[in-house]
Tab-separated table of N, CA and C in Angstrom:
chain	number	residue	atom	x	y	z
A	138	MET	N	89.480	122.150	90.720
A	138	MET	CA	89.213	120.759	90.838
A	138	MET	C	90.193	120.001	90.041
A	139	ASN	N	91.341	120.444	89.323
A	139	ASN	CA	92.177	119.743	88.769
A	139	ASN	C	92.858	118.480	89.434
A	140	TRP	N	92.883	118.758	90.838
A	140	TRP	CA	93.649	117.582	91.508
A	140	TRP	C	92.680	116.480	91.593
A	141	LEU	N	91.440	116.588	91.593
A	141	LEU	CA	90.502	115.442	91.433
A	141	LEU	C	90.622	114.509	90.333
A	142	GLU	N	91.048	115.144	89.119
A	142	GLU	CA	91.285	114.385	88.061
A	142	GLU	C	92.500	113.556	88.038
A	143	LYS	N	93.584	113.936	88.805
A	143	LYS	CA	94.819	113.287	88.936
A	143	LYS	C	94.656	112.076	90.053
A	144	ILE	N	93.575	111.943	90.842
A	144	ILE	CA	93.619	110.802	91.701
A	144	ILE	C	93.180	109.580	90.977
A	145	ARG	N	94.163	108.520	91.153
A	145	ARG	CA	93.906	107.255	90.321
A	145	ARG	C	94.003	106.247	91.433
A	146	PRO	N	93.327	105.105	91.254
A	146	PRO	CA	93.294	104.012	92.193
A	146	PRO	C	94.542	103.227	91.850
A	147	PRO	N	95.038	102.306	92.688
A	147	PRO	CA	96.261	101.397	92.489
A	147	PRO	C	95.992	100.553	91.096
A	148	LYS	N	97.014	100.149	90.562
A	148	LYS	CA	96.931	99.584	89.215
A	148	LYS	C	96.071	98.241	89.552
A	149	LEU	N	96.234	97.509	90.812
A	149	LEU	CA	95.331	96.354	90.792
A	149	LEU	C	93.896	96.496	90.794
A	150	TYR	N	93.419	97.778	91.378
A	150	TYR	CA	92.039	98.071	91.436
A	150	TYR	C	91.428	98.617	89.918
A	151	ARG	N	92.653	99.260	89.227
A	151	ARG	CA	92.240	99.700	87.750
A	151	ARG	C	91.992	98.370	87.033
A	152	TYR	N	93.023	97.458	87.148
A	152	TYR	CA	92.808	96.339	86.437
A	152	TYR	C	91.526	95.496	86.810
A	153	MET	N	91.357	95.377	87.983
A	153	MET	CA	89.945	94.668	88.300
A	153	MET	C	88.707	95.458	87.730
A	154	PHE	N	88.777	96.769	87.784
A	154	PHE	CA	87.791	97.545	87.168
A	154	PHE	C	87.638	97.306	85.731
A	155	TYR	N	88.744	97.021	85.043
A	155	TYR	CA	88.735	96.747	83.605
A	155	TYR	C	88.067	95.272	83.269
A	156	VAL	N	88.557	94.295	84.057
A	156	VAL	CA	88.095	93.078	83.807
A	156	VAL	C	86.446	93.024	84.162
A	157	GLU	N	86.092	93.610	85.224
A	157	GLU	CA	84.764	93.678	85.628
A	157	GLU	C	83.841	94.272	84.519
A	158	TYR	N	84.470	95.310	83.979
A	158	TYR	CA	83.807	96.205	82.761
A	158	TYR	C	83.574	95.260	81.688
A	159	ARG	N	84.644	94.477	81.339
A	159	ARG	CA	84.568	93.408	80.218
A	159	ARG	C	83.465	92.344	80.398
A	160	TRP	N	83.416	91.938	81.706
A	160	TRP	CA	82.460	91.020	82.116
A	160	TRP	C	80.947	91.622	82.009
A	161	ALA	N	80.797	92.907	82.317
A	161	ALA	CA	79.449	93.409	82.182
A	161	ALA	C	78.989	93.622	80.771
A	162	LEU	N	80.127	93.981	79.913
A	162	LEU	CA	79.747	94.096	78.613
A	162	LEU	C	79.266	92.758	78.108
A	163	PHE	N	79.919	91.569	78.542
A	163	PHE	CA	79.640	90.385	77.975
A	163	PHE	C	78.288	89.822	78.483
A	164	PHE	N	77.863	90.240	79.541
A	164	PHE	CA	76.612	89.882	80.007
A	164	PHE	C	75.434	91.017	79.668
A	165	ASN	N	75.821	91.775	78.696
A	165	ASN	CA	75.035	92.802	78.136
A	165	ASN	C	74.296	93.706	79.100
A	166	ASN	N	75.098	94.207	80.048
A	166	ASN	CA	74.730	94.942	81.018
A	166	ASN	C	74.322	96.536	80.432
A	167	ASP	N	73.108	97.132	80.815
A	167	ASP	CA	72.866	98.271	80.299
A	167	ASP	C	73.688	99.403	80.632
A	168	THR	N	74.245	99.419	81.999
A	168	THR	CA	74.884	100.537	82.424
A	168	THR	C	76.344	99.815	82.974
A	169	PRO	N	77.184	99.440	82.079
A	169	PRO	CA	78.364	98.597	82.568
A	169	PRO	C	79.418	99.292	83.355
A	170	ALA	N	79.594	100.659	83.078
A	170	ALA	CA	80.671	101.433	83.985
A	170	ALA	C	80.053	101.597	85.301
A	171	PHE	N	78.838	101.830	85.617
A	171	PHE	CA	78.099	102.135	86.780
A	171	PHE	C	78.054	100.900	87.717
A	172	SER	N	77.658	99.787	86.929
A	172	SER	CA	77.586	98.685	87.953
A	172	SER	C	78.868	97.981	88.145
A	173	THR	N	79.896	98.275	87.194
A	173	THR	CA	81.337	97.967	87.701
A	173	THR	C	81.755	98.789	88.876
A	174	LEU	N	81.467	100.083	88.932
A	174	LEU	CA	81.805	100.811	90.062
A	174	LEU	C	81.279	100.310	91.202
A	175	LEU	N	79.969	100.004	91.453
A	175	LEU	CA	79.181	99.537	92.474
A	175	LEU	C	80.060	98.140	92.937
A	176	SER	N	80.060	97.303	91.946
A	176	SER	CA	80.548	95.965	92.405
A	176	SER	C	82.197	96.030	93.002
A	177	SER	N	82.922	96.909	92.292
A	177	SER	CA	84.266	97.112	92.815
A	177	SER	C	84.258	97.746	94.099
A	178	LEU	N	83.368	98.695	94.418
A	178	LEU	CA	83.460	99.175	95.808
A	178	LEU	C	82.934	98.270	96.903
A	179	ILE	N	81.979	97.429	96.526
A	179	ILE	CA	81.394	96.401	97.165
A	179	ILE	C	82.410	95.271	97.676
A	180	MET	N	83.347	94.886	96.748
A	180	MET	CA	84.454	93.948	97.130
A	180	MET	C	85.454	94.687	97.929
A	181	ILE	N	85.771	95.904	97.704
A	181	ILE	CA	86.640	96.634	98.624
A	181	ILE	C	86.184	96.839	99.985
A	182	LEU	N	85.102	97.089	100.068
A	182	LEU	CA	84.178	97.220	101.541
A	182	LEU	C	84.268	95.835	102.177
A	183	PHE	N	84.088	94.561	101.422
A	183	PHE	CA	84.145	93.503	102.006
A	183	PHE	C	85.327	93.166	102.586
A	184	LYS	N	86.443	93.358	101.833
A	184	LYS	CA	87.775	93.179	102.449
A	184	LYS	C	88.321	94.139	103.308
A	185	SER	N	87.812	95.205	103.355
A	185	SER	CA	87.945	96.309	104.633
A	185	SER	C	87.482	95.795	105.805
A	186	MET	N	86.148	95.371	105.662
A	186	MET	CA	85.528	94.728	106.880
A	186	MET	C	86.196	93.484	107.448
A	187	PHE	N	86.468	92.749	106.647
A	187	PHE	CA	87.339	91.604	107.328
A	187	PHE	C	88.582	91.930	108.013
A	188	ILE	N	89.271	92.885	107.333
A	188	ILE	CA	90.552	93.483	107.999
A	188	ILE	C	90.173	93.946	109.455
A	189	VAL	N	89.124	94.751	109.559
A	189	VAL	CA	88.736	95.309	110.922
A	189	VAL	C	88.327	94.246	111.867
A	190	PHE	N	87.506	93.195	111.296
A	190	PHE	CA	87.244	92.105	112.235
A	190	PHE	C	88.447	91.249	112.519
A	191	PHE	N	89.290	90.844	111.755
A	191	PHE	CA	90.462	90.188	112.057
A	191	PHE	C	91.388	90.956	112.869
A	192	VAL	N	91.610	92.063	112.742
A	192	VAL	CA	92.320	93.090	113.902
A	192	VAL	C	91.656	92.964	115.200
A	193	SER	N	90.425	93.226	115.146
A	193	SER	CA	89.621	93.192	116.302
A	193	SER	C	89.460	91.946	117.051
A	194	TYR	N	89.824	90.799	116.356
A	194	TYR	CA	89.946	89.499	117.018
A	194	TYR	C	91.349	89.421	117.448
A	195	LEU	N	92.335	89.686	116.734
A	195	LEU	CA	93.705	89.857	117.350
A	195	LEU	C	94.017	90.598	118.420
A	196	LEU	N	93.375	91.695	118.668
A	196	LEU	CA	93.387	92.690	119.682
A	196	LEU	C	92.486	92.379	120.822
A	197	ASN	N	91.552	91.429	120.671
A	197	ASN	CA	90.445	90.969	121.565
A	197	ASN	C	89.537	92.151	121.930
A	198	ILE	N	89.414	93.105	120.867
A	198	ILE	CA	88.364	94.138	120.968
A	198	ILE	C	87.181	93.872	120.029
A	199	ASP	N	86.116	94.217	120.601
A	199	ASP	CA	84.747	93.945	119.728
A	199	ASP	C	84.482	95.236	119.078
A	200	PHE	N	85.343	95.520	118.006
A	200	PHE	CA	84.946	96.795	117.219
A	200	PHE	C	83.515	96.623	116.569
A	201	PHE	N	83.043	95.474	116.140
A	201	PHE	CA	81.746	95.393	115.543
A	201	PHE	C	80.610	95.803	116.602
A	202	GLY	N	80.690	95.118	117.828
A	202	GLY	CA	79.964	95.457	118.779
A	202	GLY	C	79.870	96.936	119.221
A	203	MET	N	81.137	97.649	119.276
A	203	MET	CA	81.222	99.057	119.588
A	203	MET	C	80.534	99.747	118.467
A	204	PHE	N	80.747	99.420	117.361
A	204	PHE	CA	80.408	100.157	116.168
A	204	PHE	C	78.871	100.269	116.006
A	205	LEU	N	78.109	99.090	116.195
A	205	LEU	CA	76.854	98.853	115.698
A	205	LEU	C	75.970	99.000	117.035
A	206	THR	N	76.248	98.814	118.138
A	206	THR	CA	75.325	99.031	119.121
A	206	THR	C	75.343	100.415	119.654
A	207	GLY	N	76.258	101.320	119.489
A	207	GLY	CA	76.282	102.674	120.126
A	207	GLY	C	75.934	103.695	118.805
A	208	ILE	N	75.808	103.232	117.564
A	208	ILE	CA	75.715	104.244	116.531
A	208	ILE	C	74.301	104.180	115.958
A	209	HIS	N	73.769	105.393	115.673
A	209	HIS	CA	72.520	105.564	114.962
A	209	HIS	C	72.636	104.939	113.464
A	210	LYS	N	71.632	104.620	113.023
A	210	LYS	CA	71.448	104.065	111.627
A	210	LYS	C	71.893	105.240	110.534
A	211	ILE	N	71.409	106.533	110.758
A	211	ILE	CA	71.583	107.621	109.889
A	211	ILE	C	73.119	107.702	109.630
A	212	TYR	N	74.222	107.469	110.788
A	212	TYR	CA	75.461	107.495	110.581
A	212	TYR	C	76.122	106.431	109.581
A	213	ILE	N	75.349	105.359	109.835
A	213	ILE	CA	75.831	104.344	108.805
A	213	ILE	C	75.491	104.478	107.461
A	214	VAL	N	74.327	105.313	107.161
A	214	VAL	CA	73.859	105.661	105.817
A	214	VAL	C	74.866	106.844	105.302
A	215	PHE	N	75.234	107.643	106.332
A	215	PHE	CA	76.018	108.832	106.027
A	215	PHE	C	77.508	108.258	105.541
A	216	PHE	N	77.999	107.266	106.233
A	216	PHE	CA	79.182	106.693	105.958
A	216	PHE	C	79.275	105.969	104.648
A	217	MET	N	78.245	105.339	104.254
A	217	MET	CA	78.062	104.665	102.956
A	217	MET	C	77.997	105.741	101.915
A	218	LEU	N	77.310	106.727	102.105
A	218	LEU	CA	77.303	107.800	101.106
A	218	LEU	C	78.604	108.364	100.762
A	219	ILE	N	79.396	108.683	101.955
A	219	ILE	CA	80.735	109.227	101.796
A	219	ILE	C	81.627	108.246	101.009
A	220	TYR	N	81.436	106.914	101.439
A	220	TYR	CA	82.306	105.808	100.822
A	220	TYR	C	82.088	105.748	99.384
A	221	LEU	N	80.709	105.758	98.853
A	221	LEU	CA	80.348	105.817	97.385
A	221	LEU	C	80.738	107.036	96.798
A	222	GLY	N	80.715	108.138	97.364
A	222	GLY	CA	81.172	109.335	96.926
A	222	GLY	C	82.720	109.447	96.619
A	223	ILE	N	83.542	108.978	97.513
A	223	ILE	CA	84.970	108.735	97.121
A	223	ILE	C	85.193	107.653	96.004
A	224	GLY	N	84.559	106.607	96.071
A	224	GLY	CA	84.688	105.794	95.104
A	224	GLY	C	84.254	106.219	93.594
A	225	TYR	N	83.239	107.138	93.711
A	225	TYR	CA	82.894	107.983	92.531
A	225	TYR	C	84.032	108.817	92.002
A	226	LEU	N	84.582	109.504	92.931
A	226	LEU	CA	85.747	110.496	92.482
A	226	LEU	C	87.056	109.709	91.982
A	227	VAL	N	87.233	108.506	92.583
A	227	VAL	CA	88.360	107.805	92.366
A	227	VAL	C	88.252	107.041	90.880
A	228	PHE	N	87.030	106.329	90.555
A	228	PHE	CA	86.846	105.579	89.458
A	228	PHE	C	86.060	106.126	88.361
A	229	TYR	N	85.174	107.205	88.838
A	229	TYR	CA	84.199	107.510	87.613
A	229	TYR	C	84.200	109.103	87.242
A	230	TYR	N	84.709	109.925	88.032
A	230	TYR	CA	84.782	111.287	87.880
A	230	TYR	C	85.408	111.812	86.701
A	231	LYS	N	84.688	112.643	85.924
A	231	LYS	CA	85.055	113.074	84.572
A	231	LYS	C	85.746	111.955	83.652
A	232	GLY	N	84.953	110.751	83.624
A	232	GLY	CA	85.447	109.893	82.485
A	232	GLY	C	86.736	109.050	83.066
A	233	LYS	N	86.893	108.947	84.260
A	233	LYS	CA	88.141	108.215	84.667
A	233	LYS	C	87.983	106.726	84.205
A	234	TRP	N	86.840	106.268	84.309
A	234	TRP	CA	86.691	104.924	83.946
A	234	TRP	C	86.972	104.636	82.451
A	235	GLN	N	86.806	105.681	81.541
A	235	GLN	CA	87.065	105.488	80.193
A	235	GLN	C	88.612	105.499	80.074
A	236	ARG	N	89.492	106.053	80.767
A	236	ARG	CA	90.872	106.153	80.882
A	236	ARG	C	91.280	104.859	81.350
A	237	ILE	N	90.719	104.239	82.342
A	237	ILE	CA	90.988	102.859	82.831
A	237	ILE	C	90.887	101.822	81.687
A	238	ILE	N	89.638	101.939	81.148
A	238	ILE	CA	89.431	100.967	79.933
A	238	ILE	C	90.468	101.013	78.945
A	239	LYS	N	90.767	102.246	78.462
A	239	LYS	CA	91.865	102.456	77.385
A	239	LYS	C	93.294	101.967	77.804
A	240	GLU	N	93.531	102.152	79.254
A	240	GLU	CA	94.906	101.671	79.708
A	240	GLU	C	95.094	100.266	79.466
A	241	PHE	N	94.121	99.348	79.401
A	241	PHE	CA	94.339	97.940	79.473
A	241	PHE	C	93.526	97.074	78.121
A	242	GLU	N	93.207	98.098	77.285
A	242	GLU	CA	92.465	97.636	75.902
A	242	GLU	C	93.429	96.772	75.011
A	243	GLY	N	94.657	97.043	75.131
A	243	GLY	CA	95.469	96.484	74.136
A	243	GLY	C	96.102	95.044	74.584
A	244	GLU	N	95.382	94.532	75.494
A	244	GLU	CA	96.014	93.252	76.097
A	244	GLU	C	95.803	92.078	74.936
A	245	SER	N	96.716	91.161	75.048
A	245	SER	CA	96.634	89.966	74.250
A	245	SER	C	95.639	88.945	74.780
A	246	LYS	N	95.343	87.859	74.237
A	246	LYS	CA	94.387	87.053	74.619
A	246	LYS	C	94.836	86.256	75.725
A	247	GLU	N	96.130	86.016	75.851
A	247	GLU	CA	96.674	85.254	77.039
A	247	GLU	C	96.663	86.134	78.305
A	248	GLU	N	96.928	87.328	78.066
A	248	GLU	CA	96.788	88.367	79.390
A	248	GLU	C	95.159	88.519	79.580
A	249	LYS	N	94.315	88.568	78.706
A	249	LYS	CA	92.933	88.612	79.133
A	249	LYS	C	92.515	87.332	79.881
A	250	ILE	N	92.879	86.196	79.442
A	250	ILE	CA	92.680	84.984	80.298
A	250	ILE	C	93.318	84.762	81.544
A	251	ARG	N	94.405	85.264	81.553
A	251	ARG	CA	95.153	85.382	82.952
A	251	ARG	C	94.533	86.298	83.826
A	252	GLY	N	94.165	87.650	83.240
A	252	GLY	CA	93.332	88.513	84.115
A	252	GLY	C	92.140	88.016	84.516
A	253	SER	N	91.286	87.252	83.754
A	253	SER	CA	90.061	86.644	84.160
A	253	SER	C	90.110	85.661	85.292
A	254	ILE	N	91.312	84.817	85.115
A	254	ILE	CA	91.499	84.004	86.265
A	254	ILE	C	91.913	84.679	87.477
A	255	PHE	N	92.853	85.613	87.430
A	255	PHE	CA	93.123	86.425	88.771
A	255	PHE	C	91.966	87.053	89.314
A	256	LEU	N	91.223	87.850	88.426
A	256	LEU	CA	89.775	88.298	89.073
A	256	LEU	C	89.062	87.290	89.672
A	257	GLY	N	88.757	86.026	89.027
A	257	GLY	CA	87.920	84.983	89.442
A	257	GLY	C	88.430	84.703	90.894
A	258	ILE	N	89.801	84.445	91.130
A	258	ILE	CA	90.405	84.144	92.413
A	258	ILE	C	90.211	85.342	93.353
A	259	TYR	N	90.341	86.493	92.912
A	259	TYR	CA	89.949	87.772	93.576
A	259	TYR	C	88.490	87.833	94.146
A	260	LEU	N	87.651	87.463	93.302
A	260	LEU	CA	86.225	87.408	93.619
A	260	LEU	C	85.952	86.378	94.689
A	261	LEU	N	86.626	85.256	94.513
A	261	LEU	CA	86.430	84.207	95.516
A	261	LEU	C	86.815	84.686	96.993
A	262	ILE	N	88.148	85.246	96.953
A	262	ILE	CA	88.517	85.781	98.167
A	262	ILE	C	87.712	86.689	98.717
A	263	SER	N	87.148	87.574	97.907
A	263	SER	CA	86.272	88.697	98.290
A	263	SER	C	84.965	88.232	98.955
A	264	ILE	N	84.429	86.855	98.396
A	264	ILE	CA	83.158	86.379	98.991
A	264	ILE	C	83.683	85.460	100.183
A	265	LEU	N	84.834	85.122	100.310
A	265	LEU	CA	85.226	84.426	101.534
A	265	LEU	C	85.584	85.352	102.716
A	266	CYS	N	85.879	86.483	102.387
A	266	CYS	CA	86.251	87.507	103.343
A	266	CYS	C	84.975	87.638	104.447
A	267	PRO	N	83.898	88.118	103.902
A	267	PRO	CA	82.694	88.301	104.786
A	267	PRO	C	82.317	87.118	105.632
A	268	ILE	N	82.567	85.917	105.022
A	268	ILE	CA	82.308	84.574	105.865
A	268	ILE	C	83.453	84.556	106.935
A	269	GLY	N	84.642	84.819	106.690
A	269	GLY	CA	85.640	84.822	107.667
A	269	GLY	C	85.296	86.019	108.688
A	270	GLY	N	84.817	87.124	108.353
A	270	GLY	CA	84.500	88.137	109.291
A	270	GLY	C	83.315	87.589	110.104
A	271	ILE	N	82.330	87.059	109.604
A	271	ILE	CA	81.244	86.442	110.393
A	271	ILE	C	81.802	85.487	111.465
A	272	TYR	N	82.814	84.756	111.132
A	272	TYR	CA	83.370	83.640	111.812
A	272	TYR	C	84.160	84.501	113.103
A	273	PHE	N	84.916	85.512	112.929
A	273	PHE	CA	85.524	86.229	113.916
A	273	PHE	C	84.445	86.859	114.778
A	274	ILE	N	83.315	87.289	114.157
A	274	ILE	CA	82.294	87.811	115.050
A	274	ILE	C	81.820	86.832	116.040
A	275	THR	N	81.556	85.573	115.408
A	275	THR	CA	80.972	84.626	116.268
A	275	THR	C	81.950	84.184	117.448
A	276	VAL	N	83.240	84.194	116.989
A	276	VAL	CA	84.249	83.595	117.900
A	276	VAL	C	84.338	84.613	119.043
A	277	MET	N	84.253	85.989	118.776
A	277	MET	CA	84.331	87.062	119.851
A	277	MET	C	82.994	87.165	120.656
A	278	SER	N	81.849	86.984	120.047
A	278	SER	CA	80.644	87.113	120.723
A	278	SER	C	80.511	86.304	122.135
A	279	PRO	N	80.126	87.306	122.993
A	279	PRO	CA	79.861	86.729	124.359
A	279	PRO	C	78.833	85.799	124.503
A	280	TYR	N	77.981	85.456	123.518
A	280	TYR	CA	76.681	84.683	123.635
A	280	TYR	C	76.909	83.413	122.991
């Protein structure tokens, strides 16, 4: 299982994880690493869903309708468990989150401020992506 330890997320996501972790500590979160893992995965999922909705809009194919109308709920739960498992292996497995924190700990105050602003913009985009996805669903809806 040594290869699992070598898997690393891209630097953008590692930095996002680090800043979210700092925010979790600031708000006195009891489990900052785990809540940071979940919030990171939720943001990544939102943007992935937006990309699928946007591509389906461009290709004029109702991926959302095809996916949800013909699929059993157990498959959705299964997909989410696999998604969380992959996220666990990438961010959390054998203390990977601690290495991510150590990678960015030596930041200057300017870098921390710039990183927080960057993450704030990223969070805003992450919130707007599902709204954009809903818009594309309504545009493509036959009703």
